[in-house]
Structures are given as structure tokens and as C-alpha cells.
Amino acid sequence: MPVSAARPCAAPGRSVRARSTAWSPEQIAHRFRIDYPDDPTMRISYEAIYQSLYMQGRGAFRCELTACLRWGLALRAPRERTCGRGKTLVGDAIMISERPPAVEDRAISGHREGDLILGLHSSAIGTLVERSSRFTMLLHLPRQEGYQRGQRGKNGSPLAGHGAEAVPTAIVQSMSELPATLRQLLTWDQGAEMAQHARLRIESGLEVYFCDPQSPWQRGSNANTNGLLRQYFPKGTDLSQNSVEELAAVAHAVNTRPHKTL
């Protein structure tokens, strides 16, 4: 089903405003200190909120509360089990170690991190996060005419919408109206969708750098944002069903909610 808006669980309480914007327990816990600065009874840790949602014994979430959580998972997995595998190395890649040191302090706008969120039947959405402002852009990657399930190719799934032709084209289109000062640099992982990074450099003016394999922390702002976006685009759903307008609505929701700085 297409995503039109977050649908938080209905429940009474003083955090209705926060729940209605799909805030996480950590964001709600911090907000209590702002909303009730003189009321020490309105203090709770985000871990306490998580623990209150757990059942005793196996630690499984109550089914009716699972949908309220950002990742929608019924169990907490150890952090080491959530690490992804490395992707195919792209040719002639300029590695992140060669990226200008000035990028690290986030003082200059126009430096972005990007990746794909994958869904059912080889569907995908592209994500771009500006490192200074954390402003998020979502790339519409519709399947192309003639797509068939099970197709494979050297540089991404042919006609699936997120191959080596489609992704650079979507990035160029998304940044076409931005001034040059806001499209300076892009950091991506070594996915096959970036096989045509040389074309992307020429057509967009972006300098493109690549993370080391299995190193999502090297684009931490993007990885964190992709986690937030999973609340709107759960795993196992067909992401190609989301329209440009629906992606814009989700991007607006993410850009207007509080973020942890990474």
C-alpha cells in the first residue's frame, strides 16, 4: 500500500502531539524536559519507555504496540547482528579517505550522503541527506516499462528503477534546481547502482566519494535517517507504489521532526 501518512497507535495521554508526528521514545523523553521544565514528575528515560512496551520472559512486544515503534520489530536484535554485508565494488572509485578534511566538521553546506532503501520485488527509494542541515531528499525510482521479477544484471536490476542508469539520473534531476554551492559533494556506499558515478560527476557537478565496505558509520547521518524512514516504508512492502507526492510528504515529515546529531 502507498504511504500517505504515519498512523500511530491511538492511546490517551499527554504525549499525543508527539505520537501524532511519529516520534521515537527517545525524542518523547527529551521533549518532556522542554514541555514540563518545572515538573520533576514528568521525567522518564527512553529506555524505560521501551521496557514498558516489553512483555516479561521472552521480551517480545505486544502485537498492538509494535506498529507504534519506528522499526516495527517484535524483538530487539543485538547490534552486531544488524550489520549489513558489503556490496559490489564500483570501478575507479575515489574512497572516503581522499575526501577533503573540511567535510568532517559539517560547517559547509552542500555535502550529502546517499543510499537506497530496498523493498519488496526489487523496489527501492533513494535517500540523500545534507550533512550540515540534515535536510533529506527522497528519490522516486519507479520500475521501468518491461520490468519482470527475477531479472538480474551486472550494474543493478534492469528496469527495476534503481540500476546504474536510473539512480544517477534521479540524483541529477533532484539537484537540477539547486545552486552549485548546495551540490558540491556526495558520499555513497559501493553499491552497483553507482557504477556510472563518472557520468554523475559530469552531469551534476558533484564530487562522488565511496565508503569502505561494511562501514555504514562513514555516512552516519544517512544511515540514521534511513532508520527513521523505515517507519514510513517498512521492510517487505513494495516501495514502487509510492508516488512523487507521497515521497515529498514523508520527506517533509522527516525534515520537521527533531533529529539526533550524527
Coordinates of C-alpha atoms in Angstrom, one line a residue:
M1 CA 0.0 0.0 0.0
P2 CA 1.3 3.5 -0.7
V3 CA 2.4 5.6 2.2
S4 CA 0.3 8.7 2.8
A5 CA 1.0 9.4 6.4
A6 CA 2.1 7.8 9.6
R7 CA -0.6 6.0 11.5
P8 CA 0.4 6.0 15.2
C9 CA -1.5 3.9 17.7
A10 CA -4.4 5.6 19.3
A11 CA -4.0 5.9 23.1
P12 CA -4.7 8.7 25.6
G13 CA -2.0 10.6 27.3
R14 CA 0.0 13.8 27.4
S15 CA 2.3 12.8 24.5
V16 CA -0.5 12.7 21.9
R17 CA 1.2 15.5 19.9
A18 CA 4.5 13.7 19.8
R19 CA 2.9 10.4 18.9
S20 CA 0.9 12.0 16.1
T21 CA 4.2 13.0 14.4
A22 CA 5.7 9.5 14.9
W23 CA 8.3 10.5 17.4
S24 CA 10.5 7.8 18.9
P25 CA 10.6 7.1 22.7
E26 CA 14.0 8.9 22.8
Q27 CA 12.5 12.0 21.2
I28 CA 9.5 11.9 23.5
A29 CA 11.6 11.5 26.6
H30 CA 13.7 14.6 25.7
R31 CA 10.6 16.6 24.8
F32 CA 9.1 16.1 28.3
R33 CA 12.0 18.2 29.7
I34 CA 11.1 21.0 27.4
D35 CA 7.3 20.8 27.8
Y36 CA 7.5 20.4 31.6
P37 CA 10.7 22.1 32.8
D38 CA 9.4 22.7 36.4
D39 CA 7.7 19.4 36.9
P40 CA 10.2 16.7 38.0
T41 CA 7.4 14.1 37.9
M42 CA 7.4 14.4 34.1
R43 CA 10.8 12.7 33.7
I44 CA 11.3 9.4 32.1
S45 CA 14.2 7.8 30.2
Y46 CA 13.6 6.5 26.7
E47 CA 14.9 3.1 27.8
A48 CA 12.1 3.0 30.4
I49 CA 9.6 3.6 27.6
Y50 CA 11.0 0.8 25.6
Q51 CA 11.0 -1.5 28.6
S52 CA 7.4 -0.7 29.4
L53 CA 6.4 -2.0 26.0
Y54 CA 8.2 -5.3 26.5
M55 CA 6.5 -8.4 27.9
Q56 CA 8.2 -10.4 30.6
G57 CA 10.0 -13.5 29.7
R58 CA 11.0 -13.6 26.0
G59 CA 11.0 -9.9 25.7
A60 CA 8.5 -9.8 22.8
F61 CA 6.5 -6.7 22.1
R62 CA 2.8 -6.8 22.4
C63 CA 1.4 -7.0 18.9
E64 CA -0.9 -4.0 19.3
L65 CA 2.1 -1.8 20.2
T66 CA 4.6 -3.0 17.5
A67 CA 3.2 -0.6 14.9
C68 CA 4.0 2.4 17.2
L69 CA 7.7 1.6 17.0
R70 CA 9.9 3.1 14.3
W71 CA 11.3 -0.2 13.1
G72 CA 8.1 -2.2 13.7
L73 CA 10.1 -5.1 15.1
A74 CA 8.8 -7.6 17.6
L75 CA 12.2 -8.4 19.1
R76 CA 15.3 -6.4 19.8
A77 CA 18.2 -7.8 17.9
P78 CA 21.8 -7.5 19.2
R79 CA 23.6 -4.6 17.5
E80 CA 26.3 -6.9 16.0
R81 CA 23.5 -8.9 14.2
T82 CA 22.3 -5.8 12.4
C83 CA 25.5 -5.0 10.4
G84 CA 25.0 -5.3 6.7
R85 CA 27.2 -7.0 4.2
G86 CA 29.5 -5.2 1.8
K87 CA 28.3 -4.5 -1.7
T88 CA 30.0 -4.8 -5.1
L89 CA 33.0 -2.6 -5.5
V90 CA 32.5 0.1 -8.2
G91 CA 35.2 0.7 -10.7
D92 CA 37.6 3.7 -10.4
A93 CA 36.1 4.7 -7.0
I94 CA 37.5 7.7 -5.1
M95 CA 37.4 6.5 -1.5
I96 CA 36.3 8.5 1.5
S97 CA 39.9 8.6 2.8
E98 CA 40.5 11.1 0.0
R99 CA 37.6 13.3 0.9
P100 CA 38.6 16.8 1.9
P101 CA 39.1 17.0 5.7
A102 CA 36.9 20.2 5.8
V103 CA 33.8 17.9 5.2
E104 CA 34.1 16.4 8.6
D105 CA 33.1 19.4 10.7
R106 CA 29.8 19.9 8.7
A107 CA 30.4 23.7 8.6
I108 CA 29.9 23.9 4.9
S109 CA 26.6 23.2 3.2
G110 CA 26.3 21.1 0.0
H111 CA 27.9 17.9 1.2
R112 CA 25.5 14.9 1.1
E113 CA 25.3 11.3 2.0
G114 CA 23.2 8.9 -0.1
D115 CA 21.9 5.3 -0.2
L116 CA 19.0 3.2 -1.3
I117 CA 16.1 1.8 0.9
L118 CA 15.1 -1.5 -0.6
G119 CA 11.6 -3.1 -0.6
L120 CA 9.6 -6.0 -2.0
H121 CA 10.2 -7.3 -5.5
S122 CA 13.4 -5.3 -6.1
S123 CA 11.7 -1.9 -5.4
A124 CA 13.7 1.0 -4.0
I125 CA 13.7 4.6 -2.9
G126 CA 16.8 6.8 -3.0
T127 CA 17.8 8.9 0.0
L128 CA 20.0 12.0 0.1
V129 CA 20.9 13.7 3.4
E130 CA 22.7 17.0 3.6
R131 CA 25.4 16.7 6.3
S132 CA 25.1 20.2 7.7
S133 CA 21.4 20.7 7.9
R134 CA 20.4 17.0 7.8
F135 CA 17.8 18.0 5.2
T136 CA 16.5 14.9 3.5
M137 CA 15.5 14.4 -0.1
L138 CA 13.8 11.2 -1.4
L139 CA 14.4 9.9 -4.9
H140 CA 11.5 8.4 -6.8
L141 CA 12.7 5.3 -8.5
P142 CA 9.7 3.7 -10.4
R143 CA 10.1 0.5 -12.3
Q144 CA 10.6 0.9 -16.0
E145 CA 8.3 -0.5 -18.7
G146 CA 9.0 -4.1 -19.3
Y147 CA 10.2 -5.0 -15.8
Q148 CA 9.9 -8.6 -14.8
R149 CA 10.7 -10.2 -11.5
G150 CA 13.9 -12.1 -11.2
Q151 CA 15.8 -10.1 -13.7
R152 CA 19.5 -9.5 -12.8
G153 CA 22.3 -7.5 -14.2
K154 CA 25.9 -6.5 -13.6
N155 CA 25.1 -2.9 -12.7
G156 CA 21.8 -3.3 -10.8
S157 CA 18.4 -4.8 -11.6
P158 CA 17.5 -3.9 -15.2
L159 CA 14.2 -1.9 -15.4
A160 CA 13.7 -2.2 -11.7
G161 CA 14.3 1.6 -11.3
H162 CA 17.4 1.5 -9.2
G163 CA 20.1 0.3 -11.6
A164 CA 23.3 2.1 -12.7
E165 CA 21.3 4.2 -15.3
A166 CA 18.3 5.1 -13.1
V167 CA 19.9 6.2 -9.8
P168 CA 22.4 8.8 -11.2
T169 CA 19.7 10.2 -13.4
A170 CA 17.3 10.6 -10.4
I171 CA 20.1 12.3 -8.4
V172 CA 20.8 14.7 -11.3
Q173 CA 17.1 15.5 -11.6
S174 CA 16.6 16.1 -7.9
M175 CA 19.5 18.6 -7.7
S176 CA 19.0 20.3 -11.0
E177 CA 17.4 23.4 -9.5
L178 CA 19.9 23.7 -6.6
P179 CA 22.7 26.3 -6.8
A180 CA 26.2 24.9 -7.2
T181 CA 27.0 25.8 -3.6
L182 CA 24.4 23.3 -2.4
R183 CA 25.5 20.4 -4.6
Q184 CA 29.2 20.0 -4.0
L185 CA 29.9 16.5 -2.8
L186 CA 28.2 13.1 -2.4
T187 CA 29.3 10.1 -0.3
W188 CA 27.7 6.7 -1.2
D189 CA 28.5 3.1 -0.4
Q190 CA 29.9 0.8 -3.0
G191 CA 26.6 -0.4 -4.5
A192 CA 26.4 -1.4 -8.2
E193 CA 23.8 1.4 -8.7
M194 CA 26.8 3.8 -8.6
A195 CA 28.7 2.1 -11.4
Q196 CA 28.2 5.2 -13.6
H197 CA 29.5 7.6 -11.0
A198 CA 31.7 9.2 -13.6
R199 CA 28.6 10.3 -15.5
L200 CA 27.0 11.5 -12.3
R201 CA 30.0 13.7 -11.7
I202 CA 29.8 15.3 -15.1
E203 CA 26.1 15.8 -15.3
S204 CA 25.6 17.1 -11.7
G205 CA 28.9 18.7 -10.8
L206 CA 29.1 16.6 -7.6
E207 CA 32.3 15.1 -6.4
V208 CA 31.5 11.5 -5.5
Y209 CA 33.3 9.6 -2.8
F210 CA 32.7 6.0 -1.6
C211 CA 32.7 4.4 1.8
D212 CA 34.8 1.4 2.8
P213 CA 32.9 -1.9 2.6
Q214 CA 30.7 -2.7 5.6
S215 CA 31.2 0.7 7.0
P216 CA 27.7 2.4 7.3
W217 CA 29.0 4.7 10.1
Q218 CA 31.1 6.5 7.4
R219 CA 27.8 8.0 6.3
G220 CA 26.1 8.1 9.7
S221 CA 23.6 10.9 9.0
N222 CA 22.2 8.9 6.1
A223 CA 22.1 5.6 7.9
N224 CA 20.3 7.1 10.8
T225 CA 17.8 8.8 8.5
N226 CA 17.2 5.6 6.7
G227 CA 16.3 4.1 10.0
L228 CA 13.7 6.8 10.6
L229 CA 12.3 6.3 7.2
R230 CA 11.6 2.6 7.8
Q231 CA 8.7 3.7 10.0
Y232 CA 7.1 5.0 6.8
F233 CA 8.5 2.4 4.4
P234 CA 8.5 -0.9 6.3
K235 CA 10.6 -3.9 5.1
G236 CA 8.6 -6.3 2.9
T237 CA 6.5 -3.6 1.2
D238 CA 6.5 -2.6 -2.4
L239 CA 8.2 0.8 -2.4
S240 CA 7.4 1.4 -6.1
Q241 CA 3.8 2.0 -5.2
N242 CA 4.7 5.4 -3.6
S243 CA 4.1 8.4 -5.8
V244 CA 6.3 11.5 -6.0
E245 CA 3.8 13.4 -3.9
E246 CA 3.8 10.7 -1.2
L247 CA 7.6 10.8 -1.0
A248 CA 7.5 14.6 -0.7
A249 CA 5.1 14.3 2.2
V250 CA 7.3 11.8 4.0
A251 CA 10.4 13.9 3.4
H252 CA 8.6 16.9 4.9
A253 CA 7.6 14.9 7.9
V254 CA 11.2 13.8 8.5
N255 CA 12.6 17.3 7.9
T256 CA 10.3 18.8 10.5
R257 CA 10.9 16.4 13.3
P258 CA 13.7 16.5 15.9
H259 CA 16.9 14.7 14.9
K260 CA 19.8 13.4 16.9
T261 CA 23.1 14.9 15.6
L262 CA 25.3 12.3 13.9

